[in-house]
CSV table of C-alpha atoms and ligand atoms in Angstrom, one decimal:
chain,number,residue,atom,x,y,z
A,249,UNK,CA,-3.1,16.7,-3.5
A,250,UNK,CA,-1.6,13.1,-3.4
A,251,UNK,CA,-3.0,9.7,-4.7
A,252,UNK,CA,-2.7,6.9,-2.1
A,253,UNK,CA,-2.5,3.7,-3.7
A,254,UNK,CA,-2.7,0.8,-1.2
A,255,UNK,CA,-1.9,-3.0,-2.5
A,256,UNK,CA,-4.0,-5.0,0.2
A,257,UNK,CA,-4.9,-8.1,0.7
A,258,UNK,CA,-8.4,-9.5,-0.8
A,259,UNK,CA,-9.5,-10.4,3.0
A,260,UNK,CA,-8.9,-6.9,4.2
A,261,UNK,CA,-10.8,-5.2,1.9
A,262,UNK,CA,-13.9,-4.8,4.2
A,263,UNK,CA,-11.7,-3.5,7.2
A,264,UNK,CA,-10.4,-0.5,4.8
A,265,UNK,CA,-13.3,0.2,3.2
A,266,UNK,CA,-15.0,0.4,7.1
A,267,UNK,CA,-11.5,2.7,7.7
A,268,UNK,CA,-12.0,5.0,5.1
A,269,UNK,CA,-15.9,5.4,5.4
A,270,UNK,CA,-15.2,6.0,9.3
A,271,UNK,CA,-12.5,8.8,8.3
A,272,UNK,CA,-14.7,10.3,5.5
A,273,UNK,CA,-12.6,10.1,2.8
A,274,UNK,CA,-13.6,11.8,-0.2
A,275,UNK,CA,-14.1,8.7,-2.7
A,276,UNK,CA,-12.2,5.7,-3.9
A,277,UNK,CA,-11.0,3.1,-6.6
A,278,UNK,CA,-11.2,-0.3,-6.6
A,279,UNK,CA,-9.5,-2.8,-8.5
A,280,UNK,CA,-8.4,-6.3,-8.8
A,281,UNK,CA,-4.8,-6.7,-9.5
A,282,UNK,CA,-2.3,-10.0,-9.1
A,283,UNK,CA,1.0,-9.0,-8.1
A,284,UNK,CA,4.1,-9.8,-6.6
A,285,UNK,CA,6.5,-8.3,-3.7
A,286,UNK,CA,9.9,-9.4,-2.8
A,287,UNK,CA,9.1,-13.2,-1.9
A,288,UNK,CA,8.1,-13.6,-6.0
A,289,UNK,CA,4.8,-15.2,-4.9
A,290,UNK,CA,4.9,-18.3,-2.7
A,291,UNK,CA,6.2,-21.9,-3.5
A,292,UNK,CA,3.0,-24.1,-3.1
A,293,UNK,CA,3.3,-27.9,-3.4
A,294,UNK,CA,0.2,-29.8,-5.3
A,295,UNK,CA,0.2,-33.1,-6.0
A,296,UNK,CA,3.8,-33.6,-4.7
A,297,UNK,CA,5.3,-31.2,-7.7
A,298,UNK,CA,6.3,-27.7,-6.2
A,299,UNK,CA,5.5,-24.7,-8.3
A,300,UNK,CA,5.4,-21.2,-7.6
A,301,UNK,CA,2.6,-19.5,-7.6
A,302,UNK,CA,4.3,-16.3,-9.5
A,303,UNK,CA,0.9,-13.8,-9.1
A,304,UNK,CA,-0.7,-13.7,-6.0
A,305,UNK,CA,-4.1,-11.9,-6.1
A,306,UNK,CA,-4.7,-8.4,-4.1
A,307,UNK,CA,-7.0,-5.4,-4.3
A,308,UNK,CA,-5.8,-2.0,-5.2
A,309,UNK,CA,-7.7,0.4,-3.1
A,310,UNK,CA,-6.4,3.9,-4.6
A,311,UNK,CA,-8.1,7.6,-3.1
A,312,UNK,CA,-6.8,11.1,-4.2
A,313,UNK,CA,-6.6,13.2,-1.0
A,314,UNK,CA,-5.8,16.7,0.1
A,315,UNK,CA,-2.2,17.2,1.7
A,316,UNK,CA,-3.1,17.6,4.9
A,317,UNK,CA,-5.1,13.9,4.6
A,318,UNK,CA,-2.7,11.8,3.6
A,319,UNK,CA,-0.5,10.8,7.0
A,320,UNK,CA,-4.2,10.1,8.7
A,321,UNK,CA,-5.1,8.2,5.8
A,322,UNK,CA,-1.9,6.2,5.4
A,323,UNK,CA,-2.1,5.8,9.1
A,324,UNK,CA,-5.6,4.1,9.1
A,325,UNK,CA,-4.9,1.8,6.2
A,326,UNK,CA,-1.9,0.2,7.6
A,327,UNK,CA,-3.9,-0.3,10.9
A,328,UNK,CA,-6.8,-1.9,8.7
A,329,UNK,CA,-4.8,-3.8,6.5
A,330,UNK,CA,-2.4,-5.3,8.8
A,331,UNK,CA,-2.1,-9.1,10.1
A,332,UNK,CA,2.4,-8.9,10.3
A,333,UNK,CA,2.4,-11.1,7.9
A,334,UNK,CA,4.7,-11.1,4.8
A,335,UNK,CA,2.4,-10.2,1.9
A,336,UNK,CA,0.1,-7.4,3.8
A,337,UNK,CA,0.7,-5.0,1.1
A,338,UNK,CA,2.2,-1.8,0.6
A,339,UNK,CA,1.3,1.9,0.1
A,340,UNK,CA,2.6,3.8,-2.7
A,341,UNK,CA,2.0,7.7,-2.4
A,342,UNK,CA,2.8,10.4,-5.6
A,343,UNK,CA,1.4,13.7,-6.4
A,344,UNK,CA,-1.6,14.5,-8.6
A,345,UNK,CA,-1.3,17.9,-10.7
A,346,UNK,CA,-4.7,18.5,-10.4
A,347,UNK,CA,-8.7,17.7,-10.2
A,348,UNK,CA,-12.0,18.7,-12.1
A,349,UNK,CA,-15.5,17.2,-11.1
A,350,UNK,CA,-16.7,17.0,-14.1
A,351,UNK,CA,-20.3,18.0,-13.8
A,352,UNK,CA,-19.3,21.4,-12.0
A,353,UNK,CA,-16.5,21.7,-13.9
A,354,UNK,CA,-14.7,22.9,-10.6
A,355,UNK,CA,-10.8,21.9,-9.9
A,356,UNK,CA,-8.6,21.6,-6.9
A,357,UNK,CA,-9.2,20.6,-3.3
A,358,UNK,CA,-12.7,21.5,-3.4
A,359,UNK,CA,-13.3,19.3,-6.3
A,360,UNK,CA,-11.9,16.4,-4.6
B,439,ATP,N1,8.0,-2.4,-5.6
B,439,ATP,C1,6.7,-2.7,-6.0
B,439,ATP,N2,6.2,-2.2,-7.1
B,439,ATP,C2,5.0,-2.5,-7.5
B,439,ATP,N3,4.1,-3.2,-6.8
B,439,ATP,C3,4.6,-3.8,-5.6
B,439,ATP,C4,5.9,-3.6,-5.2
B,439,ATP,N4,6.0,-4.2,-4.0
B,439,ATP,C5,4.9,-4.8,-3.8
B,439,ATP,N5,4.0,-4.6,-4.7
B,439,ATP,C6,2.6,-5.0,-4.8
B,439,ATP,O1,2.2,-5.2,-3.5
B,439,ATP,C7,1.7,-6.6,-3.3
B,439,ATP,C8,2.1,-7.0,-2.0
B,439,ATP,O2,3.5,-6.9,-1.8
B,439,ATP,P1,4.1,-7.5,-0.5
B,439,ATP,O3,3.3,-7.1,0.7
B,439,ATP,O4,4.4,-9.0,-0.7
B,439,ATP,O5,5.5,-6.7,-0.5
B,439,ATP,P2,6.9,-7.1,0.1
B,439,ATP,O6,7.8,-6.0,-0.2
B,439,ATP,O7,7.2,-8.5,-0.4
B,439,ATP,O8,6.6,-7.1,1.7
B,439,ATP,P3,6.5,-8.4,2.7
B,439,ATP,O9,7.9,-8.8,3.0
B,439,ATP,O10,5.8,-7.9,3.9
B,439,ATP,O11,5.7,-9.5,1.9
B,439,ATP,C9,2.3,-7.3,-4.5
B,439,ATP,O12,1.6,-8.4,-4.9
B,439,ATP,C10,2.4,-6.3,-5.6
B,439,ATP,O13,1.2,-6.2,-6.2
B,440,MG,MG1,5.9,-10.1,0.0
């Protein structure tokens, strides 16, 4: 099993959610997060001074998948999340050990 975490952008948010509800994926996270990437936020200028806005604010849309999931997942998250824009996001991808559903107290793929 494998954890996709996907940085998106706030605006997106509805077009992955649609995405993932149209591929039936098994459940999700959702957080707020502020981050950075490699431009280290954007220089904004307000009232004639320029600052940089360090944090920019995205959503972290994280699902635990079976193997066999994750290209078609990754694949329809990019498509969602997408303008070509710098600042779309990005899609980290790591193992999980393993799964319980609590109430059954079953574990593994089937308790995804
Ligand atoms: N290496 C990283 N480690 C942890 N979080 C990251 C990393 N790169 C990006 N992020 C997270 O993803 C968000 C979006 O990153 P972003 O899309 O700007 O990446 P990028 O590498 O700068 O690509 P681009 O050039 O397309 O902007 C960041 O705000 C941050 O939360
Ligand atoms: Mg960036």
């Amino acid at each position: 099993m494998k954890q996709i975490t996907a940085i998106i952008r706030p605006e997106r948010f509805e077009h992955v959610q649609d995405a993932l509800r149209r591929i039936g994926a098994p459940g999700v996270m959702v957080s707020d997060i502020e981050g950075h990437g490699k431009q280290k936020g954007i220089e904004q200028v307000w009232r004639g001074e320029k600052f940089r806005m360090e944090l920019l604010p995205k959503i972290k849309v994280q699902i635990v998948v079976a193997d066999a999931d994750v290209d078609k997942t990754v694949k329809e998250i990019i498509t969602a999340a997408k303008t070509g824009n710098v600042g779309d996001g990005k899609i980290f991808v790591s193992s999980v050990e393993e799964v319980y559903r609590i109430r059954t107290g079953e574990k593994g793929e089937k308790a995804l």
